[in-house]
mmCIF file of C-alpha atoms in Angstrom:
data_model
loop_
_atom_site.group_PDB
_atom_site.id
_atom_site.type_symbol
_atom_site.label_atom_id
_atom_site.label_comp_id
_atom_site.label_asym_id
_atom_site.label_seq_id
_atom_site.Cartn_x
_atom_site.Cartn_y
_atom_site.Cartn_z
ATOM 1 C CA MET K 154 -27.667 36.541 -23.789
ATOM 2 C CA ALA K 155 -27.191 33.566 -21.511
ATOM 3 C CA THR K 156 -23.793 32.505 -20.296
ATOM 4 C CA THR K 157 -22.587 28.926 -20.384
ATOM 5 C CA ASP K 158 -22.398 28.842 -16.586
ATOM 6 C CA THR K 159 -26.160 29.331 -16.158
ATOM 7 C CA VAL K 160 -26.698 25.685 -17.041
ATOM 8 C CA TYR K 161 -24.904 24.631 -13.883
ATOM 9 C CA ASN K 162 -26.468 24.962 -10.487
ATOM 10 C CA THR K 163 -26.401 23.046 -7.250
ATOM 11 C CA THR K 164 -28.428 20.149 -8.647
ATOM 12 C CA THR K 165 -26.016 19.296 -11.476
ATOM 13 C CA THR K 166 -22.675 19.561 -9.728
ATOM 14 C CA ALA K 167 -21.459 17.411 -6.911
ATOM 15 C CA HIS K 168 -19.912 19.200 -3.989
ATOM 16 C CA GLU K 169 -17.638 16.915 -2.049
ATOM 17 C CA PRO K 170 -16.622 18.281 1.325
ATOM 18 C CA LYS K 171 -12.866 18.606 1.566
ATOM 19 C CA SER K 172 -11.417 16.963 4.619
ATOM 20 C CA ARG K 173 -8.458 18.600 6.297
ATOM 21 C CA LYS K 174 -7.304 15.298 7.799
ATOM 22 C CA TRP K 175 -4.004 13.912 6.618
ATOM 23 C CA ILE K 176 -4.450 10.499 8.182
ATOM 24 C CA VAL K 177 -7.817 8.823 7.659
ATOM 25 C CA VAL K 178 -7.666 5.685 9.771
ATOM 26 C CA PRO K 179 -9.866 3.761 10.263
ATOM 27 C CA SER K 180 -11.098 3.641 6.678
ATOM 28 C CA GLU K 181 -12.425 1.027 4.282
ATOM 29 C CA ASN K 182 -8.837 0.062 3.406
ATOM 30 C CA MET K 183 -7.030 0.301 6.753
ATOM 31 C CA ASP K 184 -7.977 -0.113 10.383
ATOM 32 C CA LYS K 185 -5.927 0.984 13.388
ATOM 33 C CA VAL K 186 -4.508 -2.460 14.179
ATOM 34 C CA ARG K 187 -3.270 -2.996 10.623
ATOM 35 C CA LEU K 188 -1.861 0.554 10.601
ATOM 36 C CA VAL K 189 0.272 -0.300 13.632
ATOM 37 C CA ILE K 190 1.354 -3.585 12.022
ATOM 38 C CA LYS K 191 2.312 -1.790 8.777
ATOM 39 C CA VAL K 192 4.394 0.710 10.780
ATOM 40 C CA ILE K 193 6.091 -2.224 12.551
ATOM 41 C CA GLU K 194 6.768 -3.855 9.151
ATOM 42 C CA VAL K 195 8.418 -0.643 7.920
ATOM 43 C CA LEU K 196 10.547 -0.313 11.058
ATOM 44 C CA LEU K 197 11.652 -3.965 11.097
ATOM 45 C CA SER K 198 12.468 -3.825 7.374
ATOM 46 C CA LEU K 199 14.471 -0.643 7.969
ATOM 47 C CA VAL K 200 16.490 -2.186 10.806
ATOM 48 C CA ALA K 201 17.113 -5.380 8.802
ATOM 49 C CA PHE K 202 18.211 -3.325 5.784
ATOM 50 C CA VAL K 203 20.535 -1.056 7.792
ATOM 51 C CA MET K 204 22.116 -3.963 9.668
ATOM 52 C CA GLU K 205 22.699 -5.801 6.409
ATOM 53 C CA GLU K 206 24.223 -2.673 4.847
ATOM 54 C CA VAL K 207 26.727 -2.349 7.694
ATOM 55 C CA VAL K 208 28.175 -5.812 6.977
ATOM 56 C CA SER K 209 31.663 -5.003 5.717
ATOM 57 C CA SER K 210 32.688 -8.290 4.118
ATOM 58 C CA CYS K 211 31.027 -11.456 2.921
ATOM 59 C CA SER K 212 32.376 -14.833 1.857
ATOM 60 C CA GLN K 213 29.365 -15.601 -0.345
ATOM 61 C CA CYS K 214 27.646 -12.390 -1.278
ATOM 62 C CA GLY K 215 24.654 -13.782 -3.196
ATOM 63 C CA PRO K 216 22.476 -14.428 -0.120
ATOM 64 C CA LEU K 217 23.489 -11.052 1.308
ATOM 65 C CA TYR K 218 22.465 -9.262 -1.896
ATOM 66 C CA PHE K 219 19.167 -11.139 -2.071
ATOM 67 C CA PHE K 220 18.413 -10.209 1.544
ATOM 68 C CA GLU K 221 19.384 -6.608 0.758
ATOM 69 C CA PHE K 222 17.023 -6.523 -2.215
ATOM 70 C CA VAL K 223 14.090 -8.002 -0.282
ATOM 71 C CA SER K 224 14.567 -5.836 2.811
ATOM 72 C CA CYS K 225 14.947 -2.639 0.758
ATOM 73 C CA THR K 226 11.930 -3.505 -1.407
ATOM 74 C CA ALA K 227 9.855 -4.287 1.677
ATOM 75 C CA LEU K 228 10.900 -1.032 3.312
ATOM 76 C CA LEU K 229 10.160 1.233 0.361
ATOM 77 C CA PHE K 230 6.987 -0.374 -0.960
ATOM 78 C CA THR K 231 5.449 -0.961 2.467
ATOM 79 C CA LEU K 232 6.105 2.673 3.332
ATOM 80 C CA LEU K 233 4.499 3.733 0.047
ATOM 81 C CA LEU K 234 1.490 1.471 0.636
ATOM 82 C CA LEU K 235 1.186 2.749 4.203
ATOM 83 C CA ILE K 236 1.200 6.369 3.054
ATOM 84 C CA LEU K 237 -1.337 5.696 0.307
ATOM 85 C CA LEU K 238 -3.765 3.679 2.432
ATOM 86 C CA ALA K 239 -3.569 5.861 5.551
ATOM 87 C CA THR K 240 -4.087 9.167 3.741
ATOM 88 C CA PRO K 241 -6.585 10.452 1.175
ATOM 89 C CA LEU K 242 -3.933 9.977 -1.546
ATOM 90 C CA HIS K 243 -5.310 6.527 -2.413
ATOM 91 C CA GLN K 244 -8.385 8.265 -3.852
ATOM 92 C CA ARG K 245 -6.242 10.122 -6.391
ATOM 93 C CA VAL K 246 -4.495 7.018 -7.715
ATOM 94 C CA GLY K 247 -6.315 5.134 -10.465
ATOM 95 C CA ILE K 248 -6.439 1.813 -8.599
ATOM 96 C CA ASN K 249 -9.884 0.388 -7.935
ATOM 97 C CA SER K 250 -8.985 -2.725 -5.968
ATOM 98 C CA TRP K 251 -6.867 -1.659 -3.004
ATOM 99 C CA PRO K 252 -7.743 -4.758 -0.956
ATOM 100 C CA THR K 253 -6.399 -7.065 -3.680
ATOM 101 C CA LEU K 254 -3.214 -5.021 -4.009
ATOM 102 C CA ASP K 255 -2.707 -4.828 -0.251
ATOM 103 C CA PHE K 256 -3.278 -8.527 0.392
ATOM 104 C CA GLY K 257 -1.264 -9.667 -2.642
ATOM 105 C CA TYR K 258 1.701 -7.429 -1.856
ATOM 106 C CA THR K 259 1.739 -8.284 1.852
ATOM 107 C CA SER K 260 1.548 -12.033 1.189
ATOM 108 C CA VAL K 261 4.299 -11.946 -1.454
ATOM 109 C CA MET K 262 6.557 -9.908 0.820
ATOM 110 C CA ALA K 263 5.978 -12.352 3.684
ATOM 111 C CA VAL K 264 7.093 -15.269 1.518
ATOM 112 C CA LEU K 265 10.052 -13.362 0.021
ATOM 113 C CA PHE K 266 11.243 -12.163 3.432
ATOM 114 C CA LEU K 267 10.981 -15.710 4.799
ATOM 115 C CA LEU K 268 12.954 -17.089 1.850
ATOM 116 C CA ALA K 269 15.599 -14.341 2.016
ATOM 117 C CA SER K 270 16.015 -14.759 5.772
ATOM 118 C CA ILE K 271 16.405 -18.537 5.501
ATOM 119 C CA VAL K 272 18.934 -18.273 2.661
ATOM 120 C CA PHE K 273 20.893 -15.504 4.405
ATOM 121 C CA ALA K 274 20.878 -17.422 7.718
ATOM 122 C CA ALA K 275 22.183 -20.562 5.985
ATOM 123 C CA ASP K 276 25.019 -18.844 4.117
ATOM 124 C CA SER K 277 25.961 -15.924 6.356
ATOM 125 C CA GLY K 278 29.394 -15.468 7.880
ATOM 126 C CA ARG K 279 27.965 -15.764 11.401
ATOM 127 C CA THR K 280 28.980 -12.252 12.476
ATOM 128 C CA SER K 281 26.813 -10.478 15.010
ATOM 129 C CA LEU K 282 25.624 -7.983 12.379
ATOM 130 C CA GLU K 283 24.578 -10.744 10.008
ATOM 131 C CA GLN K 284 22.810 -12.636 12.784
ATOM 132 C CA GLY K 285 21.041 -9.439 13.853
ATOM 133 C CA ALA K 286 19.942 -8.738 10.295
ATOM 134 C CA VAL K 287 18.617 -12.285 9.997
ATOM 135 C CA ALA K 288 16.758 -11.941 13.308
ATOM 136 C CA PHE K 289 15.084 -8.715 12.172
ATOM 137 C CA GLY K 290 14.351 -10.350 8.831
ATOM 138 C CA PHE K 291 12.492 -13.152 10.592
ATOM 139 C CA LEU K 292 10.664 -10.624 12.809
ATOM 140 C CA ALA K 293 9.615 -8.697 9.697
ATOM 141 C CA THR K 294 8.460 -11.993 8.158
ATOM 142 C CA VAL K 295 6.269 -12.650 11.193
ATOM 143 C CA ALA K 296 4.813 -9.132 10.964
ATOM 144 C CA PHE K 297 3.972 -9.599 7.265
ATOM 145 C CA PHE K 298 2.332 -12.975 7.962
ATOM 146 C CA ILE K 299 0.311 -11.490 10.854
ATOM 147 C CA ASP K 300 -0.811 -8.655 8.579
ATOM 148 C CA SER K 301 -1.903 -11.128 5.887
ATOM 149 C CA GLY K 302 -3.694 -13.259 8.463
ATOM 150 C CA LEU K 303 -5.573 -10.286 9.915
ATOM 151 C CA PHE K 304 -6.567 -9.219 6.427
ATOM 152 C CA LEU K 305 -7.945 -12.705 5.693
ATOM 153 C CA LYS K 306 -9.781 -12.813 9.014
ATOM 154 C CA ASN K 307 -11.414 -9.407 8.539
ATOM 155 C CA HIS K 308 -12.001 -9.284 4.765
ATOM 156 C CA GLY K 309 -11.549 -12.764 3.318
ATOM 157 C CA ILE K 310 -9.731 -13.408 0.062
ATOM 158 C CA PRO K 311 -10.209 -10.216 -1.950
ATOM 159 C CA TRP K 312 -10.440 -11.717 -5.445
ATOM 160 C CA ARG K 313 -13.119 -14.291 -4.616
ATOM 161 C CA LYS K 314 -16.650 -13.511 -5.708
ATOM 162 C CA GLY K 315 -18.773 -12.134 -2.903
ATOM 163 C CA ASN K 316 -15.767 -10.926 -0.901
ATOM 164 C CA ASN K 317 -15.062 -7.860 -3.006
ATOM 165 C CA GLN K 318 -16.158 -4.563 -1.651
ATOM 166 C CA GLN K 319 -19.022 -2.894 -3.461
ATOM 167 C CA ALA K 320 -17.969 -0.640 -6.281
ATOM 168 C CA ASP K 321 -18.209 3.071 -5.670
ATOM 169 C CA ASN K 322 -21.415 4.080 -7.448
ATOM 170 C CA THR K 323 -21.578 7.666 -6.230
ATOM 171 C CA PRO K 324 -22.387 10.092 -9.020
ATOM 172 C CA ARG K 325 -19.419 12.016 -10.348
ATOM 173 C CA PRO K 326 -19.576 15.579 -11.670
ATOM 174 C CA GLU K 327 -19.459 15.971 -15.413
ATOM 175 C CA SER K 328 -16.011 16.487 -16.829
ATOM 176 C CA GLU K 329 -17.122 18.626 -19.808
ATOM 177 C CA LYS K 330 -19.312 21.689 -19.689
ATOM 178 C CA LEU K 331 -22.574 21.688 -21.578
ATOM 179 C CA ASN K 332 -23.196 24.201 -24.333
ATOM 180 C CA ALA K 333 -25.639 27.000 -23.512
ATOM 181 C CA ASN K 334 -28.244 25.756 -25.967
ATOM 182 C CA GLY K 335 -27.551 22.052 -25.430
ATOM 183 C CA MET K 336 -26.292 21.444 -28.962
ATOM 184 C CA ASP K 337 -22.795 21.055 -30.319
ATOM 185 C CA LEU K 338 -21.556 23.927 -32.426
ATOM 186 C CA VAL K 339 -20.239 22.912 -35.828
ATOM 187 C CA ASN K 340 -17.939 25.289 -37.652
#
């Protein structure tokens, strides 16, 4: 009597070598220069967020809250994107177009950080903490714009035809086992 596992051998299953590396840079999604820029974006966003949080009083709090939202969002989502793109975790997430996500997010954050920094600079109380937060906000804005510019220089616009990376056409192992006789059993 044959077992169901005899159908499978080395020709029908794909063996992918498991890498022990936690950080895989350079890769198709991240090179070393952009990794350093993403780390700088996270650090500048963190400093801007912390300095804004230390502000004890505000005359008009709307710009402060908008700056807080943008700096916190930039910090958390850039850190998440950095972790996903610099490690093998991006392969486990069901996103097929990392370049589009990376470029779109980075460009939107650059514009939002610029807007939040301008609004906060215009309506801040002129304390040294507020001015420091604004300065780090503008520095983070520059880092996000540099990141977007480097992406455009190296990869082009990701959603244009011809600029997209080739789809991954490597064969995948079957997700369901075959029956021993090759036919479905009907009860």
